[in-house]
Amino acid sequence: MSNDSSIQSVQSEDRIFPPPTDFAARMGTVHVPDMEAYRVMHERSIRDPEGFWGEVAADFHWYKPWSKVLEWNLPDAKWFVGGTTNACFNSVDRQVENGYGHELAILWEGEPVAGHGPEIRRITYSELRDDVARCASALESLGVKKGDVVTLYMGMVPELAIAVLACARIGAPHSVIFGGFAAQAIVDRVHDAGSAVIVTCDGAWRRGSVVPLKANVDAACEQLPGVRKVLVLKRTNNEVAMHAGRDVWWHDVVPAQPNTRACEPVDSEHPLFLLYTSGSTGKPKGILHTTGGYMVFTAATARWTFNLVPEQKQMYFCTADIGWITGHSYIVYGMLPNRVPTLMYEGAPNFPAEDRFWAIIARHNVTHFYTAPTAIRSFMRWGDMHPAKHDLSSLRVLGTVGEPINPEAWMWYHQMIGGSRCPIVDTMWQTETGGHIITPLPGATPTTPGSCTMPMFGIDAAVVDDAGNEQPANTGGLLVIRKPWPGMLRGVNGDRQRFIETYWSRVPGMYLAGDSARRDARGYFWIMGRIDDVLNVSGHRLGTAEVESSLVGSKLVVEAAVVGMPHEIKGTGITAFCVLHPDHENDASDAMRKRLMEYVSKDIGPIARPDVIRFTTALPKTRSGKIMRRLLRDVAAGKEITQDTTTLDDLGVLAKLRASDGE
Ligand code: WT7
């Protein structure tokens, strides 16, 4: 079980914030108006999932109706069995066919360049439909067929959303790689997915400089003989190499296509995308989501969690990158079917200044703002003057995602950003769950800072022991989901064994989330931390094994152990204990630390860069040779070592570690 120090402050929290009394007046319509309504709906969704989800799914467009809502052979779920549909159609074309083509679908703000205001693009459903159809035809002209995985490695430009939807349009699963990852991450993912076509940009803007996306693809492709075509969008105008026969410019092939490619009807269980995420061991795993269940679950949860009402002129702004599940589900697929405009931004929250988000909110009358606790802690540090100088009165609902929120950050968000009038939805979910699994509903759920409160409809969440027995109130245990839900992962790409071992083995018959949690006397959930060797760094998942293998890959160290440590802004920071290679034994210097940090940053990406590197001559191991991670976590956190260390192979190692200086 996790022994995260942040839990203490969370557990003593007992303030209760009921939904504001004028919420209904402000929202026009409230989908779930009170806790009684929530309980009735939740109880029904668990007792009769087929009836419940059948009704929800009936609001979507199906070419052919399903014959059965759910077929469940643990751990394999099929939702809306036999039905055919298309996620792009339900996101885009349906709005056009229903007469809403002129309405705003995507609002995009580019990173402002010196001397100019921000570049703004407003894309209606009709325009989006045409752009997506052209991109779909372009992909087909490059040889992409239904079922082929297309890799998207782009910045946060509208064309990323367009490419995502174009893949869905033709039934080609996409695999989006976050633009902050580097070459090795591309190699691993493209290789695992067997992807032959990559869509990228020349570069991406970040804080006024260019992230060399195309150069990273080129470097990755040296190890990827299977890549046939690279489609390159010009965004930053930096010099890039174009490989004859392989590389084509977006502007040469996409705009010339007809806008006539219709959506391809696909089976409800046709793969919609792979998204790679970290596990405790080995390489990242490709989480598989399929079409019907994911589409229904993300759009319905978006509607309930954010109380989306298209008639109310709402403007929704999620600060995530489409490279993460939050962007997939709650920038693209969950939003567009609800006909509430989704705002995308390019760049960084503090460029050109620390008030970037507040300026965006004021400029576009944003009603819904969804961000991560780590970002909120940065906003707090940057200072109240930044939000204070903008009119944030358009805001109605605030959301957080990615990690438990500390009460201080919750209160600041509530008061400084929400003007004490906006409910905060602390949404707990995972890449694997597709959409929200535990979250307040803004018009119904009284909230308490630090708790993600109650399960979403259709989610039979519980805190159990290893045998699957529910824990008494306020007792820590394993977070599980006991019934299938439409947005659940359908597998791990190419690794059935890993799928079963990771999610379906520890507690028989239940989905294991990989988090420890407790429920309080009201039944509210409190997430306590990961139970595996996965770190949550700034709300992003990172496997300790990935960072370790990168460090060893540098050839400068022979052995490395990576653990999390408390970090004021990131939530969890990275400490790496390294044993230097004999050739560098006498180089235990700050220069070497920097060199290793840079190496990991270039290899995996800046988010994996260790915060602290500590050199040691050996790692503490048990007699059976296992690295004593718990001990290292305590050392990294600067804690007094209280645990029993009699199994340590070399007690002297511990003394050396504690004496070695960090950064
Ligand atoms: C892990 C999933 C889902 C989008 C972002 C992360 C942690 C996520 C919360 C929350 C406490 C949270 C969990 C989870 N997590 N949201 N509201 N409260 N913890 O997706 O990369 O798949 O990571 O993030 O530990 O297992 P992900």
XYZ file of C-alpha atoms and ligand atoms in Angstrom:
690
model
C 0.000 0.000 0.000
C 1.225 3.522 -0.689
C 2.696 5.530 2.128
C 2.372 8.879 0.433
C 2.792 11.727 2.889
C 0.125 13.880 1.246
C -2.601 11.548 2.486
C -2.418 12.845 6.007
C -3.614 16.321 5.160
C -6.332 14.910 2.928
C -7.734 12.608 5.577
C -8.384 15.341 8.088
C -10.446 17.336 5.597
C -14.164 17.575 6.421
C -15.448 20.778 4.856
C -18.538 20.267 2.716
C -19.481 22.488 -0.212
C -23.007 21.868 -1.489
C -23.762 22.838 -5.091
C -24.478 26.581 -5.186
C -28.181 27.323 -4.737
C -28.340 29.328 -7.971
C -26.595 26.647 -10.068
C -29.816 25.615 -11.820
C -30.681 29.220 -12.611
C -27.230 29.756 -14.044
C -27.144 26.554 -16.113
C -30.682 26.594 -17.491
C -30.908 22.810 -17.331
C -29.411 20.487 -14.736
C -29.198 16.876 -15.878
C -28.824 15.416 -12.388
C -30.403 17.938 -10.007
C -29.778 16.389 -6.585
C -28.376 13.406 -4.719
C -31.687 11.613 -4.695
C -31.757 11.717 -8.498
C -28.134 10.579 -8.540
C -28.881 7.605 -6.273
C -31.907 6.476 -8.251
C -29.990 6.661 -11.541
C -26.866 5.033 -10.155
C -28.782 2.201 -8.529
C -30.616 1.535 -11.774
C -27.425 1.678 -13.851
C -25.891 -1.074 -11.701
C -29.018 -3.226 -11.369
C -29.953 -3.004 -15.048
C -26.872 -1.950 -17.039
C -28.326 -3.148 -20.328
C -31.521 -1.150 -19.912
C -29.615 1.895 -18.711
C -26.919 1.980 -21.413
C -29.335 0.902 -24.116
C -31.328 4.068 -23.463
C -28.207 6.246 -23.396
C -26.888 4.731 -26.638
C -30.211 5.251 -28.392
C -29.378 8.980 -28.535
C -26.523 8.246 -30.921
C -26.554 7.435 -34.612
C -26.257 3.735 -35.533
C -26.203 2.463 -39.101
C -27.413 -0.848 -37.797
C -28.862 -1.279 -34.301
C -27.237 -3.633 -31.805
C -28.838 -6.960 -31.050
C -27.557 -7.143 -27.484
C -26.338 -4.339 -25.234
C -23.690 -6.339 -23.390
C -21.909 -9.634 -23.769
C -19.639 -10.259 -20.784
C -17.140 -13.083 -20.627
C -14.796 -11.896 -17.945
C -12.492 -10.112 -18.724
C -13.883 -9.534 -22.220
C -16.754 -7.149 -22.731
C -18.624 -6.466 -25.938
C -20.976 -3.499 -25.892
C -23.791 -2.849 -28.340
C -23.109 -6.184 -29.965
C -23.783 -6.391 -33.685
C -24.392 -2.659 -34.005
C -22.528 -0.560 -36.549
C -21.734 3.102 -36.031
C -18.983 5.685 -36.539
C -17.482 7.937 -33.846
C -16.627 10.648 -36.386
C -20.170 10.657 -37.692
C -21.581 11.076 -34.207
C -19.076 13.838 -33.426
C -19.257 15.848 -36.618
C -21.507 14.784 -39.506
C -24.553 14.281 -37.332
C -24.399 17.911 -36.170
C -24.276 19.023 -39.804
C -27.145 16.747 -40.827
C -29.227 18.049 -37.927
C -28.820 21.633 -39.132
C -26.070 22.790 -36.768
C -23.314 22.939 -39.381
C -22.853 26.690 -38.876
C -22.230 26.290 -35.139
C -18.782 26.445 -33.589
C -17.151 23.056 -33.047
C -13.528 23.898 -32.213
C -12.036 27.173 -31.088
C -8.259 27.226 -31.287
C -5.714 29.661 -29.929
C -2.192 29.344 -31.225
C 0.804 30.359 -29.227
C 1.118 34.115 -29.620
C 4.216 35.167 -31.490
C 6.126 38.310 -30.665
C 4.275 41.474 -31.510
C 1.032 39.815 -32.584
C -2.082 38.909 -30.689
C -2.886 35.239 -30.483
C -3.768 33.482 -33.693
C -7.371 32.319 -33.354
C -9.234 29.839 -35.528
C -12.934 29.137 -35.280
C -14.015 25.910 -36.960
C -17.688 25.127 -37.480
C -19.099 21.621 -37.759
C -19.477 22.026 -41.530
C -15.886 23.157 -41.933
C -14.706 20.410 -39.647
C -16.636 17.848 -41.651
C -14.998 19.001 -44.883
C -11.508 19.147 -43.373
C -11.871 15.717 -41.809
C -13.219 14.175 -45.027
C -10.244 15.602 -46.974
C -7.755 14.354 -44.440
C -9.443 10.941 -44.498
C -9.074 10.742 -48.281
C -5.462 11.883 -48.036
C -4.706 9.084 -45.581
C -6.341 6.622 -47.961
C -4.265 7.989 -50.820
C -1.196 7.141 -48.724
C -2.401 3.567 -48.514
C -4.170 3.566 -45.143
C -6.931 0.977 -44.963
C -9.575 0.131 -42.423
C -7.873 -1.485 -39.438
C -4.391 0.023 -40.101
C -2.945 1.899 -37.125
C -2.000 5.501 -37.950
C 0.451 7.212 -35.596
C -0.140 10.894 -34.868
C 2.768 12.842 -33.373
C 1.795 16.490 -33.573
C 1.524 19.670 -31.575
C -1.776 21.062 -30.324
C -2.988 22.348 -33.673
C -6.520 21.869 -35.038
C -5.100 19.428 -37.582
C -4.398 17.006 -34.740
C -8.106 16.833 -33.908
C -8.826 16.664 -37.642
C -6.416 13.748 -38.108
C -7.892 11.921 -35.101
C -11.384 12.244 -36.553
C -10.172 11.367 -40.056
C -8.824 8.077 -38.728
C -12.131 7.365 -37.003
C -13.916 8.259 -40.232
C -12.244 5.472 -42.199
C -11.965 2.961 -39.371
C -8.186 3.265 -39.047
C -7.301 3.173 -35.340
C -5.107 6.092 -34.292
C -2.203 5.985 -31.906
C -1.472 9.494 -30.697
C 1.962 10.098 -29.209
C 2.256 13.133 -26.958
C 4.387 15.786 -28.712
C 6.512 16.132 -25.575
C 7.895 12.627 -26.007
C 11.196 12.062 -27.753
C 12.553 9.612 -30.323
C 12.798 6.476 -28.179
C 9.162 6.812 -27.118
C 8.182 7.037 -30.807
C 10.226 3.958 -31.688
C 8.622 1.863 -28.946
C 5.060 2.890 -29.773
C 5.239 2.750 -33.572
C 6.952 -0.599 -33.395
C 4.486 -2.105 -30.928
C 1.505 -0.845 -32.922
C 2.936 -2.007 -36.251
C 2.108 1.395 -37.671
C 3.267 2.196 -41.216
C 2.027 5.783 -41.486
C 2.931 8.707 -39.227
C 1.343 12.144 -39.284
C 3.518 14.861 -37.786
C 4.384 18.569 -38.007
C 7.623 20.294 -38.923
C 7.627 21.520 -35.347
C 5.473 22.675 -32.466
C 5.570 26.034 -30.722
C 6.401 26.011 -27.055
C 7.396 29.157 -25.190
C 8.517 30.813 -28.373
C 10.790 28.026 -29.507
C 10.318 25.127 -31.846
C 9.963 21.546 -30.639
C 11.513 19.619 -33.562
C 8.785 17.032 -34.111
C 9.810 16.051 -37.629
C 13.462 15.657 -36.649
C 12.366 13.359 -33.817
C 10.336 11.295 -36.279
C 13.337 11.104 -38.604
C 15.547 9.887 -35.762
C 12.934 7.324 -34.733
C 12.474 6.107 -38.299
C 16.115 5.050 -38.450
C 14.981 2.207 -36.218
C 11.582 1.767 -37.861
C 11.931 0.138 -41.289
C 8.169 -0.500 -41.347
C 7.240 3.169 -41.684
C 6.187 3.778 -45.309
C 4.752 7.283 -45.245
C 5.156 10.388 -43.127
C 2.617 13.163 -43.642
C 4.019 16.509 -42.489
C 1.991 19.571 -41.550
C 3.840 22.863 -41.829
C 3.399 24.809 -38.618
C 6.660 26.370 -37.473
C 8.474 26.785 -40.796
C 11.725 25.378 -39.499
C 14.027 23.620 -41.891
C 13.187 19.919 -42.115
C 14.558 17.079 -44.183
C 12.014 15.479 -46.523
C 12.823 11.904 -47.442
C 11.886 11.237 -51.047
C 9.266 8.534 -51.424
C 8.425 8.529 -47.728
C 7.638 12.094 -46.650
C 4.808 14.196 -48.050
C 3.609 17.653 -47.109
C 0.109 17.986 -45.731
C -0.455 21.093 -47.891
C 0.449 19.117 -51.012
C -1.975 16.262 -50.461
C -4.775 17.190 -48.062
C -6.421 20.375 -49.428
C -6.556 18.898 -52.942
C -8.762 16.015 -51.857
C -12.528 16.015 -52.388
C -14.681 16.535 -49.290
C -16.914 13.643 -50.179
C -15.510 10.719 -48.230
C -18.419 9.502 -46.070
C -17.982 7.900 -42.673
C -17.278 4.195 -42.780
C -19.796 2.163 -40.792
C -17.786 0.034 -38.375
C -18.705 -2.667 -35.932
C -19.344 -1.413 -32.425
C -16.255 -3.333 -31.263
C -14.017 -2.099 -34.099
C -10.784 -0.629 -32.625
C -11.027 3.153 -32.349
C -7.557 3.805 -30.959
C -4.499 2.654 -29.092
C -3.076 4.917 -26.441
C 0.179 4.012 -24.757
C 0.509 4.349 -21.019
C 3.051 3.299 -18.449
C 2.889 0.202 -16.304
C 5.081 -1.067 -13.511
C 7.368 -3.080 -15.708
C 8.777 -2.928 -19.190
C 7.705 -0.759 -22.055
C 4.506 1.293 -22.135
C 1.439 -0.720 -23.060
C -0.997 0.106 -25.841
C -4.419 0.418 -24.260
C -7.113 -0.577 -26.742
C -10.442 1.236 -26.916
C -13.173 0.282 -29.327
C -15.838 2.358 -31.018
C -19.377 2.005 -29.677
C -18.854 1.698 -25.935
C -16.124 4.333 -25.744
C -18.126 6.804 -27.835
C -21.256 6.411 -25.720
C -19.408 6.447 -22.398
C -17.244 9.515 -23.062
C -20.056 11.628 -24.474
C -22.522 10.652 -21.743
C -20.030 11.167 -18.904
C -18.994 14.541 -20.370
C -22.629 15.589 -20.418
C -23.269 14.515 -16.798
C -19.978 15.578 -15.219
C -19.857 19.020 -16.814
C -23.606 19.519 -17.163
C -23.300 20.311 -20.846
C -26.274 22.121 -22.388
C -25.765 23.171 -26.025
C -28.642 25.659 -25.951
C -26.878 27.612 -23.200
C -23.996 28.985 -25.267
C -21.377 27.182 -23.256
C -17.659 27.262 -24.019
C -15.574 24.396 -22.701
C -11.814 24.633 -22.174
C -9.730 21.622 -21.206
C -6.027 22.379 -20.855
C -4.832 18.826 -21.527
C -2.951 17.775 -24.641
C -4.721 15.435 -27.073
C -1.701 13.168 -26.612
C -3.185 12.014 -23.304
C -6.462 10.247 -22.622
C -7.927 13.440 -21.150
C -7.572 15.082 -24.534
C -8.969 12.096 -26.430
C -12.028 11.814 -24.218
C -12.689 15.342 -23.042
C -11.393 17.544 -25.849
C -12.515 15.461 -28.820
C -14.768 12.407 -28.519
C -16.761 13.356 -25.423
C -17.279 16.966 -26.434
C -18.218 17.126 -30.106
C -21.283 14.835 -29.860
C -22.592 17.172 -27.131
C -22.472 20.173 -29.451
C -20.657 22.396 -26.963
C -17.609 24.116 -28.486
C -14.272 22.749 -27.350
C -11.361 25.146 -26.946
C -7.861 23.979 -27.832
C -4.727 25.961 -27.140
C -1.171 25.600 -28.339
C 1.922 26.280 -26.272
C 2.391 26.677 -22.557
C 0.290 28.089 -19.701
C 2.935 30.684 -18.835
C 3.843 31.979 -22.260
C 3.848 34.795 -23.198
C 2.850 35.450 -19.572
C 1.508 33.680 -16.519
C -2.009 34.902 -17.157
C -2.411 33.009 -20.435
C -5.347 30.831 -19.329
C -7.186 33.655 -17.589
C -6.850 35.798 -20.704
C -8.264 32.950 -22.796
C -11.185 32.454 -20.401
C -12.044 36.154 -20.441
C -11.610 36.516 -24.211
C -13.914 33.629 -25.093
C -16.378 33.627 -22.188
C -15.321 30.173 -21.138
C -17.972 28.484 -18.984
C -16.154 25.219 -18.200
C -12.503 24.970 -17.248
C -10.805 21.584 -16.756
C -7.187 21.302 -15.626
C -4.807 19.369 -13.361
C -3.900 19.932 -9.694
C -0.232 20.313 -10.640
C -1.194 23.220 -12.903
C -3.277 24.777 -10.121
C -0.293 24.616 -7.770
C 1.775 26.447 -10.405
C -0.931 29.108 -10.814
C -0.893 29.626 -7.048
C 2.826 30.115 -7.080
C 2.734 32.533 -10.002
C 0.464 34.752 -7.933
C -3.108 35.986 -7.515
C -2.472 39.102 -9.596
C -2.668 37.038 -12.792
C -6.245 35.775 -12.458
C -7.246 38.969 -10.625
C -6.678 41.132 -13.678
C -9.146 39.188 -15.848
C -12.913 38.895 -15.829
C -13.602 35.245 -15.033
C -17.309 35.705 -14.369
C -18.313 33.538 -17.347
C -17.106 30.412 -15.517
C -19.768 27.977 -14.308
C -18.068 24.632 -13.654
C -14.449 23.846 -12.771
C -12.828 20.450 -13.118
C -9.620 18.720 -12.056
C -8.024 15.489 -13.207
C -4.863 13.453 -12.936
C -4.036 13.141 -9.251
C -5.569 13.814 -5.849
C -5.922 17.545 -5.258
C -4.548 18.954 -2.034
C -7.108 21.022 -0.080
C -5.032 24.221 -0.332
C -5.090 24.041 -4.123
C -8.788 23.120 -4.097
C -9.662 26.183 -1.975
C -7.582 28.513 -4.108
C -9.219 27.174 -7.286
C -12.653 27.515 -5.720
C -12.140 31.092 -4.534
C -9.668 32.685 -6.953
C -10.858 31.089 -10.185
C -14.407 30.031 -9.400
C -15.340 33.151 -7.423
C -16.765 30.726 -4.819
C -19.741 30.136 -7.120
C -18.548 27.263 -9.341
C -18.785 23.611 -8.318
C -15.484 21.740 -8.660
C -15.625 18.288 -10.192
C -12.586 16.239 -9.099
C -12.709 13.547 -11.778
C -10.980 10.255 -11.055
C -10.325 8.001 -14.028
C -7.593 6.388 -16.111
C -6.433 5.781 -19.650
C -7.947 2.322 -19.209
C -11.377 3.469 -18.053
C -11.979 5.674 -21.111
C -13.923 8.209 -19.071
C -14.783 9.365 -15.559
C -15.328 6.589 -13.036
C -15.620 8.538 -9.785
C -16.629 12.190 -9.822
C -18.990 14.730 -8.336
C -21.897 15.871 -10.515
C -21.912 19.658 -10.395
C -25.603 20.231 -9.645
C -25.985 17.338 -7.234
C -22.929 16.306 -5.257
C -21.772 18.172 -2.151
C -17.991 18.277 -2.495
C -15.140 17.998 -0.019
C -11.634 19.138 -1.022
C -9.505 16.127 -1.886
C -12.287 13.592 -2.425
C -13.438 12.538 -5.883
C -16.744 11.654 -4.134
C -19.117 9.130 -5.766
C -19.086 6.639 -8.673
C -20.260 7.568 -12.137
C -23.375 5.882 -13.511
C -22.677 2.309 -14.506
C -19.538 2.166 -12.371
C -19.682 -0.356 -9.558
C -16.605 0.968 -7.754
C -15.482 -0.425 -4.418
C -12.558 -0.542 -2.023
C -11.709 -4.145 -1.251
C -9.075 -6.428 0.227
C -7.222 -9.016 -1.845
C -10.108 -11.455 -1.548
C -12.550 -8.911 -2.927
C -14.313 -8.151 0.366
C -15.367 -4.548 0.808
C -13.360 -2.685 3.404
C -15.110 -0.972 6.297
C -15.400 2.826 6.183
C -12.110 4.717 6.381
C -10.000 1.626 5.831
C -7.553 1.624 2.954
C -7.763 -1.046 0.298
C -7.671 -1.682 -3.424
C -9.807 0.340 -5.800
C -11.749 -2.024 -8.056
C -14.684 -1.960 -10.446
C -16.904 -5.005 -10.126
C -18.938 -4.794 -13.318
C -18.098 -4.017 -16.944
C -18.761 -0.495 -18.252
C -18.951 0.711 -21.867
C -15.713 2.759 -21.837
C -13.501 0.045 -20.375
C -10.322 -0.986 -22.165
C -10.688 -4.037 -24.368
C -7.105 -5.162 -24.108
C -3.402 -4.389 -24.192
C -2.116 -4.368 -27.753
C -0.478 -7.671 -28.577
C -0.206 -8.778 -24.958
C -3.132 -10.767 -23.655
C -1.084 -11.981 -20.701
C -0.277 -8.485 -19.521
C -3.936 -7.482 -19.831
C -5.002 -10.353 -17.604
C -2.157 -10.079 -15.125
C -2.336 -6.324 -14.658
C -6.062 -5.823 -14.367
C -7.838 -9.109 -13.715
C -5.670 -11.293 -11.523
C -5.024 -9.807 -8.110
C -8.693 -9.625 -7.080
C -10.556 -12.420 -8.856
C -13.456 -11.282 -11.003
C -12.860 -7.551 -10.605
C -11.069 -4.810 -12.551
C -8.041 -3.633 -10.565
C -7.394 0.073 -11.074
C -3.918 0.018 -9.555
C -4.739 2.635 -6.914
C -5.274 2.334 -3.199
C -8.268 4.155 -1.810
C -10.652 4.421 1.098
C -14.300 5.394 1.438
C -15.402 7.652 4.251
C -18.565 7.303 6.326
C -20.602 9.077 3.617
C -19.360 6.625 1.009
C -17.061 9.196 -0.603
C -13.927 7.881 -2.256
C -10.437 9.162 -1.405
C -7.634 8.064 -3.721
C -4.456 7.369 -1.776
C -1.909 6.565 -4.479
C -0.678 3.933 -6.900
C -0.018 0.432 -5.635
C 2.483 -0.335 -8.383
C 5.755 1.143 -9.564
C 4.010 3.829 -11.526
C 4.741 7.456 -10.667
C 2.233 10.237 -11.108
C 4.435 13.135 -12.152
C 2.435 16.304 -12.787
C -0.625 14.162 -13.411
C 1.215 12.033 -15.979
C 1.942 8.379 -15.573
C 5.515 7.270 -15.739
C 6.912 3.810 -15.101
C 9.988 3.735 -12.880
C 11.305 0.953 -15.137
C 11.212 3.238 -18.188
C 13.367 5.873 -16.519
C 15.719 3.231 -15.146
C 16.262 1.612 -18.514
C 16.905 5.008 -20.072
C 19.545 5.793 -17.435
C 21.256 2.469 -17.995
C 20.949 3.027 -21.747
C 23.160 6.099 -21.351
C 26.039 3.678 -20.622
C 27.161 6.126 -17.935
C 25.578 4.082 -15.166
C 25.428 0.352 -14.664
C 22.436 0.237 -12.381
C 19.670 2.640 -11.475
C 16.651 2.653 -9.177
C 13.992 5.304 -9.661
C 11.464 6.257 -7.001
C 8.971 9.040 -6.407
C 9.424 11.770 -3.848
C 7.070 14.492 -2.638
C 7.282 17.555 -4.902
C 5.547 20.834 -4.218
C 4.379 21.484 -7.771
C 4.551 18.130 -9.548
C 2.939 16.187 -6.718
C 5.523 13.497 -7.254
C 9.057 14.225 -8.381
C 11.627 11.717 -9.618
C 14.677 10.627 -7.657
C 17.138 8.328 -9.376
C 19.730 6.378 -7.422
C 22.568 5.569 -9.799
C 25.606 3.351 -9.671
C 28.158 4.861 -12.040
C 29.872 2.777 -14.697
C 33.453 1.837 -13.675
C 34.788 4.145 -16.414
C 33.041 7.083 -14.715
C 33.426 6.017 -11.111
C 35.121 9.243 -10.134
C 32.648 11.476 -11.953
C 30.000 11.705 -9.213
C 29.609 15.422 -9.889
C 26.866 17.921 -10.628
C 28.050 17.932 -14.217
C 27.381 14.191 -14.391
C 23.959 14.680 -12.789
C 23.100 17.228 -15.430
C 24.366 14.965 -18.179
C 22.150 12.112 -17.004
C 19.125 14.367 -16.621
C 19.617 15.682 -20.144
C 20.019 12.168 -21.459
C 16.686 10.981 -20.071
C 14.997 14.165 -21.230
C 16.246 13.644 -24.787
C 15.577 9.910 -24.747
C 12.048 9.716 -23.318
C 10.995 13.350 -23.057
C 11.252 16.252 -20.603
C 8.534 14.862 -18.315
C 10.767 11.915 -17.455
C 13.762 14.066 -16.478
C 14.819 13.148 -12.913
C 14.581 15.966 -10.382
C 17.304 14.508 -8.182
C 20.136 12.123 -8.979
C 21.970 10.460 -6.117
C 25.092 8.414 -6.681
C 25.792 5.277 -4.738
C 28.226 2.404 -5.027
C 25.465 -0.211 -4.700
C 21.695 -0.329 -4.404
C 20.105 -1.744 -1.258
C 18.717 -5.164 -2.049
C 17.026 -7.953 -0.191
C 18.823 -11.278 0.096
C 16.794 -12.470 -2.875
C 18.123 -9.569 -4.936
C 15.089 -7.274 -5.065
C 15.769 -3.559 -4.874
C 14.313 -2.201 -1.642
C 12.191 0.512 -3.170
C 10.306 1.396 -0.043
C 13.552 2.134 1.677
C 14.730 4.257 -1.240
C 11.442 6.170 -1.190
C 12.056 7.012 2.447
C 15.610 8.074 1.707
C 14.403 10.196 -1.231
C 11.784 11.851 0.977
C 14.391 12.528 3.649
C 12.473 10.459 6.178
C 13.945 8.805 9.215
C 14.383 5.160 8.328
C 12.129 3.240 10.674
C 11.475 0.089 8.735
C 13.086 -3.173 9.500
C 16.288 -3.399 7.504
C 17.487 -6.770 8.696
C 16.949 -8.236 5.245
C 19.333 -5.728 3.719
C 22.192 -7.419 2.002
C 24.621 -4.698 2.902
C 23.638 -2.352 5.646
C 26.559 -0.184 4.738
C 24.794 0.698 1.491
C 22.087 2.434 3.444
C 24.560 4.540 5.368
C 26.252 5.545 2.123
C 22.977 6.479 0.498
C 21.983 8.699 3.350
C 25.333 10.404 3.353
C 25.408 10.942 -0.409
C 24.231 14.398 -1.321
C 21.317 14.877 -3.640
C 20.596 18.048 -5.538
C -4.039 7.504 -12.693
C -4.421 7.351 -14.118
C -7.461 10.063 -16.485
C -6.730 11.145 -17.001
C -5.455 11.511 -16.375
C -4.545 10.432 -15.908
C -4.483 9.074 -11.019
C -6.329 10.401 -12.104
C -7.286 11.299 -10.374
C -8.074 11.997 -9.401
C -6.772 10.989 -7.747
C -6.240 10.481 -9.916
C -4.751 7.682 -10.491
C -5.025 6.888 -11.743
N -5.652 9.942 -11.022
N -7.307 11.224 -11.730
N -9.075 12.813 -9.752
N -7.772 11.805 -8.096
N -5.986 10.325 -8.600
O -4.696 9.233 -16.620
O -2.330 8.626 -17.031
O -4.119 6.882 -17.104
O -3.420 7.909 -14.922
O -4.023 8.890 -12.355
O -3.610 7.216 -9.852
O -4.822 5.509 -11.599
P -3.610 8.118 -16.492
